[in-house]
Amino acid sequence: MSSLSLTSKIEEYIEQLLEAEGSGVVSLRRKDLAELFECVPSQINYVLRSKFAPENGFLVESQRGGHGYIRVMQLTFRNCDEQAVHIQDLIGTRISEQESKRLLMNLQNRNMLSARERLLIEVALKDQDENGRSVYDISIHKREIMRADLMKKLLTSLALS
């Protein structure tokens, strides 16, 4: 018996299908996956939400109902502008420290950032946050907006360079 968790097995199965398909798109049925892995459909939903999210480089379309499907698409970018827009969309108007670290790690895992670039951005964000908290007494809400703005500037400049 494999030591992989059910979540990992489902993730691995979908990744293998994507690789075999070659187009970066695979259509599945939630019900069929649940039967294959002998689990409830909500477990499939969990894997799709957590492992195949936009910040991990995927889009998931879902049509519920008897003939419903799930379409998993691996994001690819034709040019730097598309990558920059994707990054801007992921960050949004504000982002917490934890979310920013998770996003930076995901970008590194997708080879969109080097480990050095990730670390430099994390240091810049931490310094800005510490100054905002201790020197200028800025609210957490405003610091999250500032963090998002700085991340967008730094990541966009890297994507376009």
PDB file of C-alpha atoms in Angstrom:
ATOM      1  CA  MET A   1       0.000   0.000   0.000  1.00  0.00           C
ATOM      2  CA  SER A   2       1.292   3.439  -0.920  1.00  0.00           C
ATOM      3  CA  SER A   3       2.095   5.948   1.784  1.00  0.00           C
ATOM      4  CA  LEU A   4       0.618   8.811  -0.239  1.00  0.00           C
ATOM      5  CA  SER A   5      -2.436  10.515   1.204  1.00  0.00           C
ATOM      6  CA  LEU A   6      -5.695  10.392  -0.722  1.00  0.00           C
ATOM      7  CA  THR A   7      -5.283  14.058  -1.618  1.00  0.00           C
ATOM      8  CA  SER A   8      -1.802  13.374  -3.032  1.00  0.00           C
ATOM      9  CA  LYS A   9      -3.044  10.372  -5.003  1.00  0.00           C
ATOM     10  CA  ILE A  10      -5.841  12.401  -6.599  1.00  0.00           C
ATOM     11  CA  GLU A  11      -3.456  15.278  -7.352  1.00  0.00           C
ATOM     12  CA  GLU A  12      -0.905  12.910  -8.882  1.00  0.00           C
ATOM     13  CA  TYR A  13      -3.583  11.226 -11.011  1.00  0.00           C
ATOM     14  CA  ILE A  14      -4.802  14.558 -12.429  1.00  0.00           C
ATOM     15  CA  GLU A  15      -1.211  15.693 -13.087  1.00  0.00           C
ATOM     16  CA  GLN A  16      -0.523  12.437 -14.960  1.00  0.00           C
ATOM     17  CA  LEU A  17      -3.647  12.984 -17.084  1.00  0.00           C
ATOM     18  CA  LEU A  18      -2.516  16.537 -17.895  1.00  0.00           C
ATOM     19  CA  GLU A  19       0.920  15.291 -18.877  1.00  0.00           C
ATOM     20  CA  ALA A  20      -0.482  12.467 -21.009  1.00  0.00           C
ATOM     21  CA  GLU A  21      -2.932  14.824 -22.737  1.00  0.00           C
ATOM     22  CA  GLY A  22      -0.115  17.167 -23.736  1.00  0.00           C
ATOM     23  CA  SER A  23      -2.431  20.122 -24.351  1.00  0.00           C
ATOM     24  CA  GLY A  24      -2.466  21.311 -20.734  1.00  0.00           C
ATOM     25  CA  VAL A  25      -6.232  20.718 -20.535  1.00  0.00           C
ATOM     26  CA  VAL A  26      -8.098  17.701 -19.222  1.00  0.00           C
ATOM     27  CA  SER A  27     -11.832  17.145 -18.735  1.00  0.00           C
ATOM     28  CA  LEU A  28     -13.023  14.900 -15.926  1.00  0.00           C
ATOM     29  CA  ARG A  29     -16.208  13.956 -14.136  1.00  0.00           C
ATOM     30  CA  ARG A  30     -16.273  14.560 -10.384  1.00  0.00           C
ATOM     31  CA  LYS A  31     -18.469  11.482  -9.893  1.00  0.00           C
ATOM     32  CA  ASP A  32     -16.050   9.241 -11.827  1.00  0.00           C
ATOM     33  CA  LEU A  33     -13.069  10.486  -9.813  1.00  0.00           C
ATOM     34  CA  ALA A  34     -14.925   9.973  -6.533  1.00  0.00           C
ATOM     35  CA  GLU A  35     -15.762   6.382  -7.556  1.00  0.00           C
ATOM     36  CA  LEU A  36     -12.208   5.696  -8.744  1.00  0.00           C
ATOM     37  CA  PHE A  37     -10.700   6.886  -5.457  1.00  0.00           C
ATOM     38  CA  GLU A  38     -13.586   5.611  -3.321  1.00  0.00           C
ATOM     39  CA  CYS A  39     -14.206   8.976  -1.720  1.00  0.00           C
ATOM     40  CA  VAL A  40     -16.909  11.602  -1.532  1.00  0.00           C
ATOM     41  CA  PRO A  41     -17.096  14.289  -4.269  1.00  0.00           C
ATOM     42  CA  SER A  42     -16.203  16.971  -1.702  1.00  0.00           C
ATOM     43  CA  GLN A  43     -12.727  15.380  -1.436  1.00  0.00           C
ATOM     44  CA  ILE A  44     -12.305  15.945  -5.181  1.00  0.00           C
ATOM     45  CA  ASN A  45     -13.438  19.553  -4.712  1.00  0.00           C
ATOM     46  CA  TYR A  46     -10.853  20.017  -1.948  1.00  0.00           C
ATOM     47  CA  VAL A  47      -8.031  18.782  -4.190  1.00  0.00           C
ATOM     48  CA  LEU A  48      -9.150  21.026  -7.034  1.00  0.00           C
ATOM     49  CA  ARG A  49      -9.397  24.107  -4.773  1.00  0.00           C
ATOM     50  CA  SER A  50      -6.124  23.540  -2.939  1.00  0.00           C
ATOM     51  CA  LYS A  51      -3.832  21.952  -5.530  1.00  0.00           C
ATOM     52  CA  PHE A  52      -5.140  23.279  -8.840  1.00  0.00           C
ATOM     53  CA  ALA A  53      -5.727  26.921  -7.895  1.00  0.00           C
ATOM     54  CA  PRO A  54      -4.653  29.890 -10.057  1.00  0.00           C
ATOM     55  CA  GLU A  55      -1.718  30.649  -7.750  1.00  0.00           C
ATOM     56  CA  ASN A  56      -0.454  27.145  -8.536  1.00  0.00           C
ATOM     57  CA  GLY A  57      -0.752  27.748 -12.265  1.00  0.00           C
ATOM     58  CA  PHE A  58      -4.173  26.262 -13.028  1.00  0.00           C
ATOM     59  CA  LEU A  59      -7.724  27.243 -13.848  1.00  0.00           C
ATOM     60  CA  VAL A  60     -10.613  24.913 -13.063  1.00  0.00           C
ATOM     61  CA  GLU A  61     -13.974  25.154 -14.804  1.00  0.00           C
ATOM     62  CA  SER A  62     -16.814  23.194 -13.316  1.00  0.00           C
ATOM     63  CA  GLN A  63     -20.268  22.340 -14.571  1.00  0.00           C
ATOM     64  CA  ARG A  64     -22.420  20.627 -11.957  1.00  0.00           C
ATOM     65  CA  GLY A  65     -25.314  18.279 -12.544  1.00  0.00           C
ATOM     66  CA  GLY A  66     -25.827  14.824 -14.018  1.00  0.00           C
ATOM     67  CA  HIS A  67     -23.668  15.489 -17.073  1.00  0.00           C
ATOM     68  CA  GLY A  68     -21.358  17.855 -15.255  1.00  0.00           C
ATOM     69  CA  TYR A  69     -17.654  18.000 -15.883  1.00  0.00           C
ATOM     70  CA  ILE A  70     -14.502  19.477 -14.461  1.00  0.00           C
ATOM     71  CA  ARG A  71     -11.999  21.004 -16.848  1.00  0.00           C
ATOM     72  CA  VAL A  72      -8.502  21.526 -15.445  1.00  0.00           C
ATOM     73  CA  MET A  73      -6.298  23.859 -17.488  1.00  0.00           C
ATOM     74  CA  GLN A  74      -2.646  24.504 -16.901  1.00  0.00           C
ATOM     75  CA  LEU A  75      -1.900  28.208 -17.311  1.00  0.00           C
ATOM     76  CA  THR A  76       0.705  29.110 -19.864  1.00  0.00           C
ATOM     77  CA  PHE A  77       1.693  32.579 -20.932  1.00  0.00           C
ATOM     78  CA  ARG A  78       2.384  33.594 -24.512  1.00  0.00           C
ATOM     79  CA  ASN A  79       4.301  36.668 -23.407  1.00  0.00           C
ATOM     80  CA  CYS A  80       5.544  38.659 -20.426  1.00  0.00           C
ATOM     81  CA  ASP A  81       2.499  40.945 -20.485  1.00  0.00           C
ATOM     82  CA  GLU A  82       0.152  38.001 -19.889  1.00  0.00           C
ATOM     83  CA  GLN A  83       2.328  36.825 -17.011  1.00  0.00           C
ATOM     84  CA  ALA A  84       2.310  40.320 -15.478  1.00  0.00           C
ATOM     85  CA  VAL A  85      -1.491  40.553 -15.728  1.00  0.00           C
ATOM     86  CA  HIS A  86      -1.831  37.109 -14.129  1.00  0.00           C
ATOM     87  CA  ILE A  87       0.379  38.181 -11.226  1.00  0.00           C
ATOM     88  CA  GLN A  88      -1.597  41.400 -10.746  1.00  0.00           C
ATOM     89  CA  ASP A  89      -4.859  39.405 -10.669  1.00  0.00           C
ATOM     90  CA  LEU A  90      -3.475  36.910  -8.136  1.00  0.00           C
ATOM     91  CA  ILE A  91      -2.376  39.614  -5.722  1.00  0.00           C
ATOM     92  CA  GLY A  92      -5.504  41.730  -5.890  1.00  0.00           C
ATOM     93  CA  THR A  93      -5.843  44.996  -3.995  1.00  0.00           C
ATOM     94  CA  ARG A  94      -4.534  43.721  -0.654  1.00  0.00           C
ATOM     95  CA  ILE A  95      -2.668  40.659   0.564  1.00  0.00           C
ATOM     96  CA  SER A  96      -1.715  39.320   3.997  1.00  0.00           C
ATOM     97  CA  GLU A  97       1.841  38.410   4.953  1.00  0.00           C
ATOM     98  CA  GLN A  98       0.979  34.697   4.968  1.00  0.00           C
ATOM     99  CA  GLU A  99      -0.748  34.873   1.566  1.00  0.00           C
ATOM    100  CA  SER A 100       2.193  36.780   0.099  1.00  0.00           C
ATOM    101  CA  LYS A 101       4.700  34.171   1.309  1.00  0.00           C
ATOM    102  CA  ARG A 102       2.552  31.344  -0.062  1.00  0.00           C
ATOM    103  CA  LEU A 103       2.196  33.105  -3.429  1.00  0.00           C
ATOM    104  CA  LEU A 104       5.933  33.793  -3.660  1.00  0.00           C
ATOM    105  CA  MET A 105       6.726  30.149  -2.875  1.00  0.00           C
ATOM    106  CA  ASN A 106       4.231  28.987  -5.520  1.00  0.00           C
ATOM    107  CA  LEU A 107       5.796  31.321  -8.086  1.00  0.00           C
ATOM    108  CA  GLN A 108       9.215  29.915  -7.207  1.00  0.00           C
ATOM    109  CA  ASN A 109       7.911  26.342  -7.507  1.00  0.00           C
ATOM    110  CA  ARG A 110       6.570  27.220 -10.976  1.00  0.00           C
ATOM    111  CA  ASN A 111       9.998  28.619 -11.944  1.00  0.00           C
ATOM    112  CA  MET A 112       8.571  32.106 -12.344  1.00  0.00           C
ATOM    113  CA  LEU A 113      10.926  33.321  -9.579  1.00  0.00           C
ATOM    114  CA  SER A 114      14.333  32.165  -8.432  1.00  0.00           C
ATOM    115  CA  ALA A 115      14.919  31.414  -4.746  1.00  0.00           C
ATOM    116  CA  ARG A 116      17.052  34.568  -4.563  1.00  0.00           C
ATOM    117  CA  GLU A 117      14.340  36.753  -6.104  1.00  0.00           C
ATOM    118  CA  ARG A 118      11.745  35.303  -3.694  1.00  0.00           C
ATOM    119  CA  LEU A 119      13.982  36.012  -0.704  1.00  0.00           C
ATOM    120  CA  LEU A 120      14.718  39.580  -1.821  1.00  0.00           C
ATOM    121  CA  ILE A 121      11.002  40.298  -2.248  1.00  0.00           C
ATOM    122  CA  GLU A 122      10.212  38.769   1.158  1.00  0.00           C
ATOM    123  CA  VAL A 123      12.877  40.961   2.806  1.00  0.00           C
ATOM    124  CA  ALA A 124      11.542  44.100   1.094  1.00  0.00           C
ATOM    125  CA  LEU A 125       7.966  43.270   2.144  1.00  0.00           C
ATOM    126  CA  LYS A 126       8.997  42.534   5.736  1.00  0.00           C
ATOM    127  CA  ASP A 127      10.950  45.791   5.982  1.00  0.00           C
ATOM    128  CA  GLN A 128       8.015  47.773   4.615  1.00  0.00           C
ATOM    129  CA  ASP A 129       5.655  46.022   7.055  1.00  0.00           C
ATOM    130  CA  GLU A 130       7.910  46.632  10.072  1.00  0.00           C
ATOM    131  CA  ASN A 131       8.298  50.313   9.188  1.00  0.00           C
ATOM    132  CA  GLY A 132       4.563  50.633   8.631  1.00  0.00           C
ATOM    133  CA  ARG A 133       3.842  49.087  12.022  1.00  0.00           C
ATOM    134  CA  SER A 134       6.523  50.585  14.259  1.00  0.00           C
ATOM    135  CA  VAL A 135       7.637  53.841  12.650  1.00  0.00           C
ATOM    136  CA  TYR A 136       4.435  55.075  11.012  1.00  0.00           C
ATOM    137  CA  ASP A 137       1.751  53.190  13.013  1.00  0.00           C
ATOM    138  CA  ILE A 138      -0.181  52.197   9.879  1.00  0.00           C
ATOM    139  CA  SER A 139      -3.211  49.913  10.284  1.00  0.00           C
ATOM    140  CA  ILE A 140      -2.967  46.287   9.181  1.00  0.00           C
ATOM    141  CA  HIS A 141      -5.564  46.943   6.456  1.00  0.00           C
ATOM    142  CA  LYS A 142      -3.430  49.717   4.941  1.00  0.00           C
ATOM    143  CA  ARG A 143      -0.241  47.629   5.323  1.00  0.00           C
ATOM    144  CA  GLU A 144      -1.919  44.816   3.344  1.00  0.00           C
ATOM    145  CA  ILE A 145      -2.768  47.314   0.588  1.00  0.00           C
ATOM    146  CA  MET A 146       0.809  48.605   0.621  1.00  0.00           C
ATOM    147  CA  ARG A 147       2.155  45.018   0.549  1.00  0.00           C
ATOM    148  CA  ALA A 148      -0.006  44.207  -2.499  1.00  0.00           C
ATOM    149  CA  ASP A 149       1.126  47.357  -4.277  1.00  0.00           C
ATOM    150  CA  LEU A 150       4.824  46.677  -3.640  1.00  0.00           C
ATOM    151  CA  MET A 151       4.473  43.011  -4.653  1.00  0.00           C
ATOM    152  CA  LYS A 152       2.775  43.973  -7.909  1.00  0.00           C
ATOM    153  CA  LYS A 153       5.543  46.460  -8.731  1.00  0.00           C
ATOM    154  CA  LEU A 154       8.363  44.048  -7.936  1.00  0.00           C
ATOM    155  CA  LEU A 155       6.825  40.994  -9.626  1.00  0.00           C
ATOM    156  CA  THR A 156       5.684  42.921 -12.684  1.00  0.00           C
ATOM    157  CA  SER A 157       9.157  44.382 -13.165  1.00  0.00           C
ATOM    158  CA  LEU A 158      10.637  40.873 -12.933  1.00  0.00           C
ATOM    159  CA  ALA A 159       8.059  39.445 -15.360  1.00  0.00           C
ATOM    160  CA  LEU A 160       8.741  42.197 -17.891  1.00  0.00           C
ATOM    161  CA  SER A 161      12.528  42.089 -17.599  1.00  0.00           C
TER     162      SER A 161
END
